[in-house]
Amino acid sequence: MSNITVVGLYMSTCTRRVLTVLEETGTPYTLKPVDFAKGEHKSPEYVAKEQPFGQIPVLHDGSFKLYESRAIIRYLASKYDKTKTLLPQDPESLGLVEQFISIESSNYKADEIVFEKVFKKMRGAEANQAVVDAAFEKVKRVFEVLEEHLKHKSGNKGFLVGDHLTLADIVYLPYTGYLLNIDEYKHALDKYPHLNAWWKNVTGRPSWQKVISHK
C-alpha cells in the first residue's frame, strides 16, 4: 500500500509526467499544491525542506523523498508497475526506452517554446520569437526522427517501444500537449502521419485524460 504525496501543480508539465505514471499504475496519491504566485517554491523553507533548486515536483513515498520528474517516474515504474511494461525488463527494449527519454530531455526543445508562449504570457511578458523559432527547428528534427522510427517499427506503431505504453511515450506528453494547444502549432503533427497516429493513441489513454482534466 502506497503512502504517496506529490508536491506540485496539476498544470505543471513535470508534475503531469509523474501523475500520469501514478494513474497508469493505479497507485493512490495526494497532490500537495505549491503557491507559485507567492513564490513558495523559492522560499528558504521550501528549498531547505523539499527541493534544493526551488522546483516541482517532489515525491514523498512514506519517509522516502525524491525529486526530478524523470528520476521519479523511473522509481515509480520500478516499484509500482506490476505489469513491468512501463520500464521494460529486456535489455534491448530498456535501451530503446532510455534512448527516447534521452532524446526528449536533450534535444526536444518544446519546453522552450512553451515557456516563451505560455508561461511567460501568464506573467504578462512577451515571448522572444527568436528563441521560439530556433527551438521549433529542433522540435521539428525530433518529430522527423520519431516519424522515421515509427514508420519502420515492427509490431504496434501506437507506442514508441514494443506493444505497450512505456516511459518513452509518457515523457513527451506534457510539453507536446501544451505545444499543440498554441495556435500556430495546432497542426504541427499533420505532416507526420505515423507520429500523429501515435499521439492520438497515447493521449487517448484514461490516465492522461484524467491528469489534464484537473485545472
PDB file of C-alpha atoms in Angstrom:
ATOM      1  CA  MET A   1       0.000   0.000   0.000  1.00  0.00           C
ATOM      2  CA  SER A   2       1.469   3.341  -1.026  1.00  0.00           C
ATOM      3  CA  ASN A   3       1.582   6.497   1.036  1.00  0.00           C
ATOM      4  CA  ILE A   4       2.471   8.914  -1.732  1.00  0.00           C
ATOM      5  CA  THR A   5       2.331  12.683  -1.760  1.00  0.00           C
ATOM      6  CA  VAL A   6       3.334  14.678  -4.827  1.00  0.00           C
ATOM      7  CA  VAL A   7       4.315  18.275  -4.181  1.00  0.00           C
ATOM      8  CA  GLY A   8       3.430  20.105  -7.367  1.00  0.00           C
ATOM      9  CA  LEU A   9       0.677  21.553  -9.539  1.00  0.00           C
ATOM     10  CA  TYR A  10      -1.755  19.924 -11.949  1.00  0.00           C
ATOM     11  CA  MET A  11      -0.848  22.455 -14.652  1.00  0.00           C
ATOM     12  CA  SER A  12       2.881  21.808 -14.261  1.00  0.00           C
ATOM     13  CA  THR A  13       4.384  19.846 -17.139  1.00  0.00           C
ATOM     14  CA  CYS A  14       6.764  17.855 -14.972  1.00  0.00           C
ATOM     15  CA  THR A  15       4.083  17.172 -12.366  1.00  0.00           C
ATOM     16  CA  ARG A  16       1.827  15.843 -15.132  1.00  0.00           C
ATOM     17  CA  ARG A  17       4.591  13.438 -16.163  1.00  0.00           C
ATOM     18  CA  VAL A  18       4.658  11.972 -12.647  1.00  0.00           C
ATOM     19  CA  LEU A  19       0.891  11.882 -12.172  1.00  0.00           C
ATOM     20  CA  THR A  20       0.434  10.024 -15.462  1.00  0.00           C
ATOM     21  CA  VAL A  21       2.664   7.203 -14.227  1.00  0.00           C
ATOM     22  CA  LEU A  22       0.789   7.093 -10.926  1.00  0.00           C
ATOM     23  CA  GLU A  23      -2.504   6.845 -12.808  1.00  0.00           C
ATOM     24  CA  GLU A  24      -1.151   4.178 -15.170  1.00  0.00           C
ATOM     25  CA  THR A  25      -0.035   2.034 -12.245  1.00  0.00           C
ATOM     26  CA  GLY A  26      -3.218   2.623 -10.255  1.00  0.00           C
ATOM     27  CA  THR A  27      -1.200   3.986  -7.351  1.00  0.00           C
ATOM     28  CA  PRO A  28      -3.128   6.204  -4.901  1.00  0.00           C
ATOM     29  CA  TYR A  29      -1.596   9.597  -4.222  1.00  0.00           C
ATOM     30  CA  THR A  30      -2.270  13.019  -2.788  1.00  0.00           C
ATOM     31  CA  LEU A  31      -1.269  16.199  -4.600  1.00  0.00           C
ATOM     32  CA  LYS A  32       0.062  18.926  -2.325  1.00  0.00           C
ATOM     33  CA  PRO A  33      -0.124  22.213  -4.255  1.00  0.00           C
ATOM     34  CA  VAL A  34       2.574  24.864  -4.219  1.00  0.00           C
ATOM     35  CA  ASP A  35       1.694  28.567  -4.319  1.00  0.00           C
ATOM     36  CA  PHE A  36       3.716  29.735  -7.302  1.00  0.00           C
ATOM     37  CA  ALA A  37       2.104  33.180  -7.271  1.00  0.00           C
ATOM     38  CA  LYS A  38       3.597  33.835  -3.848  1.00  0.00           C
ATOM     39  CA  GLY A  39       6.905  32.248  -4.772  1.00  0.00           C
ATOM     40  CA  GLU A  40       6.535  29.441  -2.254  1.00  0.00           C
ATOM     41  CA  HIS A  41       8.791  27.181  -4.335  1.00  0.00           C
ATOM     42  CA  LYS A  42      11.651  29.662  -3.987  1.00  0.00           C
ATOM     43  CA  SER A  43      11.224  30.265  -0.267  1.00  0.00           C
ATOM     44  CA  PRO A  44      14.096  29.271   2.055  1.00  0.00           C
ATOM     45  CA  GLU A  45      11.798  26.794   3.789  1.00  0.00           C
ATOM     46  CA  TYR A  46      10.832  25.035   0.562  1.00  0.00           C
ATOM     47  CA  VAL A  47      14.398  24.937  -0.740  1.00  0.00           C
ATOM     48  CA  ALA A  48      15.649  23.525   2.557  1.00  0.00           C
ATOM     49  CA  LYS A  49      12.850  21.005   3.063  1.00  0.00           C
ATOM     50  CA  GLU A  50      11.642  19.984  -0.391  1.00  0.00           C
ATOM     51  CA  GLN A  51      13.816  20.777  -3.408  1.00  0.00           C
ATOM     52  CA  PRO A  52      17.212  22.495  -3.323  1.00  0.00           C
ATOM     53  CA  PHE A  53      16.674  24.143  -6.728  1.00  0.00           C
ATOM     54  CA  GLY A  54      13.218  25.502  -5.891  1.00  0.00           C
ATOM     55  CA  GLN A  55      11.394  23.353  -8.441  1.00  0.00           C
ATOM     56  CA  ILE A  56       8.495  20.904  -8.666  1.00  0.00           C
ATOM     57  CA  PRO A  57       7.522  18.110  -8.455  1.00  0.00           C
ATOM     58  CA  VAL A  58       8.763  16.367  -5.349  1.00  0.00           C
ATOM     59  CA  LEU A  59       7.686  12.841  -4.447  1.00  0.00           C
ATOM     60  CA  HIS A  60       7.208  11.628  -0.890  1.00  0.00           C
ATOM     61  CA  ASP A  61       6.705   7.876  -0.608  1.00  0.00           C
ATOM     62  CA  GLY A  62       6.445   7.332   3.112  1.00  0.00           C
ATOM     63  CA  SER A  63       9.769   8.521   4.519  1.00  0.00           C
ATOM     64  CA  PHE A  64      11.478   8.432   1.102  1.00  0.00           C
ATOM     65  CA  LYS A  65      11.813  11.697  -0.841  1.00  0.00           C
ATOM     66  CA  LEU A  66      12.763  12.065  -4.494  1.00  0.00           C
ATOM     67  CA  TYR A  67      12.873  14.981  -6.929  1.00  0.00           C
ATOM     68  CA  GLU A  68      13.456  15.376 -10.699  1.00  0.00           C
ATOM     69  CA  SER A  69      10.493  14.085 -12.671  1.00  0.00           C
ATOM     70  CA  ARG A  70      12.362  11.612 -14.880  1.00  0.00           C
ATOM     71  CA  ALA A  71      14.001  10.051 -11.825  1.00  0.00           C
ATOM     72  CA  ILE A  72      10.604   9.913 -10.116  1.00  0.00           C
ATOM     73  CA  ILE A  73       8.870   8.127 -12.990  1.00  0.00           C
ATOM     74  CA  ARG A  74      11.639   5.536 -13.213  1.00  0.00           C
ATOM     75  CA  TYR A  75      11.291   4.915  -9.483  1.00  0.00           C
ATOM     76  CA  LEU A  76       7.502   4.630  -9.680  1.00  0.00           C
ATOM     77  CA  ALA A  77       7.638   2.279 -12.660  1.00  0.00           C
ATOM     78  CA  SER A  78      10.201   0.086 -10.924  1.00  0.00           C
ATOM     79  CA  LYS A  79       8.242  -0.105  -7.676  1.00  0.00           C
ATOM     80  CA  TYR A  80       4.570   0.075  -8.613  1.00  0.00           C
ATOM     81  CA  ASP A  81       4.140  -1.164 -12.196  1.00  0.00           C
ATOM     82  CA  LYS A  82       3.007  -4.742 -11.660  1.00  0.00           C
ATOM     83  CA  THR A  83       2.998  -5.388 -15.422  1.00  0.00           C
ATOM     84  CA  LYS A  84       6.662  -4.358 -15.725  1.00  0.00           C
ATOM     85  CA  THR A  85       5.915  -2.778 -19.111  1.00  0.00           C
ATOM     86  CA  LEU A  86       6.445   0.925 -18.401  1.00  0.00           C
ATOM     87  CA  LEU A  87      10.137   0.231 -17.865  1.00  0.00           C
ATOM     88  CA  PRO A  88      10.801  -2.991 -19.795  1.00  0.00           C
ATOM     89  CA  GLN A  89      12.993  -5.725 -18.371  1.00  0.00           C
ATOM     90  CA  ASP A  90      14.709  -6.964 -21.536  1.00  0.00           C
ATOM     91  CA  PRO A  91      17.908  -5.065 -22.365  1.00  0.00           C
ATOM     92  CA  GLU A  92      17.026  -4.065 -25.936  1.00  0.00           C
ATOM     93  CA  SER A  93      13.609  -2.633 -25.063  1.00  0.00           C
ATOM     94  CA  LEU A  94      15.024  -0.907 -21.995  1.00  0.00           C
ATOM     95  CA  GLY A  95      17.804   0.564 -24.102  1.00  0.00           C
ATOM     96  CA  LEU A  96      15.301   1.967 -26.585  1.00  0.00           C
ATOM     97  CA  VAL A  97      13.160   3.442 -23.815  1.00  0.00           C
ATOM     98  CA  GLU A  98      16.205   5.169 -22.357  1.00  0.00           C
ATOM     99  CA  GLN A  99      17.211   6.369 -25.824  1.00  0.00           C
ATOM    100  CA  PHE A 100      13.882   8.125 -26.374  1.00  0.00           C
ATOM    101  CA  ILE A 101      13.874   9.562 -22.864  1.00  0.00           C
ATOM    102  CA  SER A 102      17.343  10.983 -23.559  1.00  0.00           C
ATOM    103  CA  ILE A 103      16.184  12.489 -26.863  1.00  0.00           C
ATOM    104  CA  GLU A 104      13.300  14.172 -25.077  1.00  0.00           C
ATOM    105  CA  SER A 105      15.478  15.607 -22.311  1.00  0.00           C
ATOM    106  CA  SER A 106      18.409  16.650 -24.528  1.00  0.00           C
ATOM    107  CA  ASN A 107      17.064  17.523 -27.981  1.00  0.00           C
ATOM    108  CA  TYR A 108      13.326  18.165 -27.719  1.00  0.00           C
ATOM    109  CA  LYS A 109      13.040  21.897 -27.151  1.00  0.00           C
ATOM    110  CA  ALA A 110       9.264  22.134 -26.873  1.00  0.00           C
ATOM    111  CA  ASP A 111       9.871  23.262 -23.285  1.00  0.00           C
ATOM    112  CA  GLU A 112      11.481  26.473 -24.553  1.00  0.00           C
ATOM    113  CA  ILE A 113       8.501  27.236 -26.785  1.00  0.00           C
ATOM    114  CA  VAL A 114       6.002  26.510 -24.000  1.00  0.00           C
ATOM    115  CA  PHE A 115       7.933  28.706 -21.592  1.00  0.00           C
ATOM    116  CA  GLU A 116       8.033  31.595 -24.062  1.00  0.00           C
ATOM    117  CA  LYS A 117       4.489  31.300 -25.458  1.00  0.00           C
ATOM    118  CA  VAL A 118       2.527  30.025 -22.456  1.00  0.00           C
ATOM    119  CA  PHE A 119       4.200  30.561 -19.104  1.00  0.00           C
ATOM    120  CA  LYS A 120       5.700  33.985 -19.882  1.00  0.00           C
ATOM    121  CA  LYS A 121       2.292  35.086 -21.171  1.00  0.00           C
ATOM    122  CA  MET A 122       0.763  34.115 -17.831  1.00  0.00           C
ATOM    123  CA  ARG A 123       3.132  36.615 -16.215  1.00  0.00           C
ATOM    124  CA  GLY A 124       2.293  39.303 -18.739  1.00  0.00           C
ATOM    125  CA  ALA A 125       5.650  39.067 -20.506  1.00  0.00           C
ATOM    126  CA  GLU A 126       6.285  38.940 -24.245  1.00  0.00           C
ATOM    127  CA  ALA A 127       7.711  35.867 -25.944  1.00  0.00           C
ATOM    128  CA  ASN A 128      11.149  36.048 -27.503  1.00  0.00           C
ATOM    129  CA  GLN A 129      10.288  34.993 -31.044  1.00  0.00           C
ATOM    130  CA  ALA A 130      13.900  34.297 -31.983  1.00  0.00           C
ATOM    131  CA  VAL A 131      14.108  31.752 -29.164  1.00  0.00           C
ATOM    132  CA  VAL A 132      10.786  30.248 -30.238  1.00  0.00           C
ATOM    133  CA  ASP A 133      11.814  29.917 -33.878  1.00  0.00           C
ATOM    134  CA  ALA A 134      15.167  28.322 -33.056  1.00  0.00           C
ATOM    135  CA  ALA A 135      13.506  25.902 -30.643  1.00  0.00           C
ATOM    136  CA  PHE A 136      10.895  24.856 -33.185  1.00  0.00           C
ATOM    137  CA  GLU A 137      13.583  23.915 -35.681  1.00  0.00           C
ATOM    138  CA  LYS A 138      14.914  21.469 -33.075  1.00  0.00           C
ATOM    139  CA  VAL A 139      11.400  20.230 -32.316  1.00  0.00           C
ATOM    140  CA  LYS A 140      10.832  19.505 -35.993  1.00  0.00           C
ATOM    141  CA  ARG A 141      14.030  17.477 -36.111  1.00  0.00           C
ATOM    142  CA  VAL A 142      12.804  15.323 -33.226  1.00  0.00           C
ATOM    143  CA  PHE A 143       9.445  14.926 -34.989  1.00  0.00           C
ATOM    144  CA  GLU A 144      11.306  13.710 -38.073  1.00  0.00           C
ATOM    145  CA  VAL A 145      13.329  11.194 -36.062  1.00  0.00           C
ATOM    146  CA  LEU A 146      10.265   9.840 -34.264  1.00  0.00           C
ATOM    147  CA  GLU A 147       8.277   9.666 -37.506  1.00  0.00           C
ATOM    148  CA  GLU A 148      11.021   7.688 -39.195  1.00  0.00           C
ATOM    149  CA  HIS A 149      11.286   5.357 -36.216  1.00  0.00           C
ATOM    150  CA  LEU A 150       7.552   4.654 -36.135  1.00  0.00           C
ATOM    151  CA  LYS A 151       7.376   4.251 -39.904  1.00  0.00           C
ATOM    152  CA  HIS A 152       9.864   1.378 -39.842  1.00  0.00           C
ATOM    153  CA  LYS A 153       8.910  -0.053 -36.439  1.00  0.00           C
ATOM    154  CA  SER A 154       7.522  -3.564 -36.499  1.00  0.00           C
ATOM    155  CA  GLY A 155       4.512  -4.500 -34.395  1.00  0.00           C
ATOM    156  CA  ASN A 156       2.265  -1.943 -32.730  1.00  0.00           C
ATOM    157  CA  LYS A 157       3.046   1.532 -34.061  1.00  0.00           C
ATOM    158  CA  GLY A 158       0.881   3.100 -31.374  1.00  0.00           C
ATOM    159  CA  PHE A 159       3.848   3.084 -28.978  1.00  0.00           C
ATOM    160  CA  LEU A 160       7.471   4.098 -29.390  1.00  0.00           C
ATOM    161  CA  VAL A 161       8.835   0.838 -27.945  1.00  0.00           C
ATOM    162  CA  GLY A 162       7.233  -2.596 -28.087  1.00  0.00           C
ATOM    163  CA  ASP A 163       3.496  -3.209 -27.944  1.00  0.00           C
ATOM    164  CA  HIS A 164       2.759  -1.370 -24.693  1.00  0.00           C
ATOM    165  CA  LEU A 165       2.928   2.123 -23.260  1.00  0.00           C
ATOM    166  CA  THR A 166       6.342   2.860 -21.769  1.00  0.00           C
ATOM    167  CA  LEU A 167       8.040   5.788 -20.104  1.00  0.00           C
ATOM    168  CA  ALA A 168       9.384   6.630 -23.574  1.00  0.00           C
ATOM    169  CA  ASP A 169       5.857   7.640 -24.579  1.00  0.00           C
ATOM    170  CA  ILE A 170       4.944   9.353 -21.322  1.00  0.00           C
ATOM    171  CA  VAL A 171       7.872  11.780 -21.226  1.00  0.00           C
ATOM    172  CA  TYR A 172       6.696  13.506 -24.419  1.00  0.00           C
ATOM    173  CA  LEU A 173       3.110  14.061 -23.277  1.00  0.00           C
ATOM    174  CA  PRO A 174       3.288  17.223 -21.133  1.00  0.00           C
ATOM    175  CA  TYR A 175       5.237  19.619 -23.338  1.00  0.00           C
ATOM    176  CA  THR A 176       3.764  18.311 -26.592  1.00  0.00           C
ATOM    177  CA  GLY A 177       0.298  18.756 -25.141  1.00  0.00           C
ATOM    178  CA  TYR A 178       0.965  22.399 -24.358  1.00  0.00           C
ATOM    179  CA  LEU A 179       2.730  22.924 -27.686  1.00  0.00           C
ATOM    180  CA  LEU A 180      -0.220  21.676 -29.729  1.00  0.00           C
ATOM    181  CA  ASN A 181      -2.561  23.988 -27.819  1.00  0.00           C
ATOM    182  CA  ILE A 182      -0.660  27.040 -29.066  1.00  0.00           C
ATOM    183  CA  ASP A 183      -2.490  28.416 -32.103  1.00  0.00           C
ATOM    184  CA  GLU A 184       0.425  28.414 -34.550  1.00  0.00           C
ATOM    185  CA  TYR A 185       1.386  24.850 -33.647  1.00  0.00           C
ATOM    186  CA  LYS A 186      -2.026  23.184 -33.565  1.00  0.00           C
ATOM    187  CA  HIS A 187      -1.266  21.355 -36.820  1.00  0.00           C
ATOM    188  CA  ALA A 188       2.424  20.726 -36.153  1.00  0.00           C
ATOM    189  CA  LEU A 189       1.975  16.955 -36.409  1.00  0.00           C
ATOM    190  CA  ASP A 190      -0.128  16.923 -39.567  1.00  0.00           C
ATOM    191  CA  LYS A 191       2.824  16.229 -41.881  1.00  0.00           C
ATOM    192  CA  TYR A 192       3.942  13.270 -39.755  1.00  0.00           C
ATOM    193  CA  PRO A 193       1.221  10.605 -40.171  1.00  0.00           C
ATOM    194  CA  HIS A 194       2.793   7.894 -38.014  1.00  0.00           C
ATOM    195  CA  LEU A 195       3.683  10.331 -35.250  1.00  0.00           C
ATOM    196  CA  ASN A 196       0.233  11.884 -35.412  1.00  0.00           C
ATOM    197  CA  ALA A 197      -1.395   8.464 -35.021  1.00  0.00           C
ATOM    198  CA  TRP A 198       0.924   7.698 -32.107  1.00  0.00           C
ATOM    199  CA  TRP A 199      -0.035  10.984 -30.452  1.00  0.00           C
ATOM    200  CA  LYS A 200      -3.747  10.280 -30.752  1.00  0.00           C
ATOM    201  CA  ASN A 201      -3.233   6.805 -29.315  1.00  0.00           C
ATOM    202  CA  VAL A 202      -1.218   7.769 -26.251  1.00  0.00           C
ATOM    203  CA  THR A 203      -3.188  10.914 -25.396  1.00  0.00           C
ATOM    204  CA  GLY A 204      -6.439   8.975 -25.567  1.00  0.00           C
ATOM    205  CA  ARG A 205      -5.476   6.885 -22.560  1.00  0.00           C
ATOM    206  CA  PRO A 206      -7.624   7.380 -19.429  1.00  0.00           C
ATOM    207  CA  SER A 207      -4.548   8.172 -17.326  1.00  0.00           C
ATOM    208  CA  TRP A 208      -3.577  11.214 -19.406  1.00  0.00           C
ATOM    209  CA  GLN A 209      -7.167  12.351 -19.844  1.00  0.00           C
ATOM    210  CA  LYS A 210      -7.656  12.304 -16.083  1.00  0.00           C
ATOM    211  CA  VAL A 211      -4.448  14.213 -15.421  1.00  0.00           C
ATOM    212  CA  ILE A 212      -5.227  17.015 -17.868  1.00  0.00           C
ATOM    213  CA  SER A 213      -8.830  17.280 -16.675  1.00  0.00           C
ATOM    214  CA  HIS A 214      -7.568  18.916 -13.474  1.00  0.00           C
ATOM    215  CA  LYS A 215      -7.044  22.641 -13.595  1.00  0.00           C
TER     216      LYS A 215
END
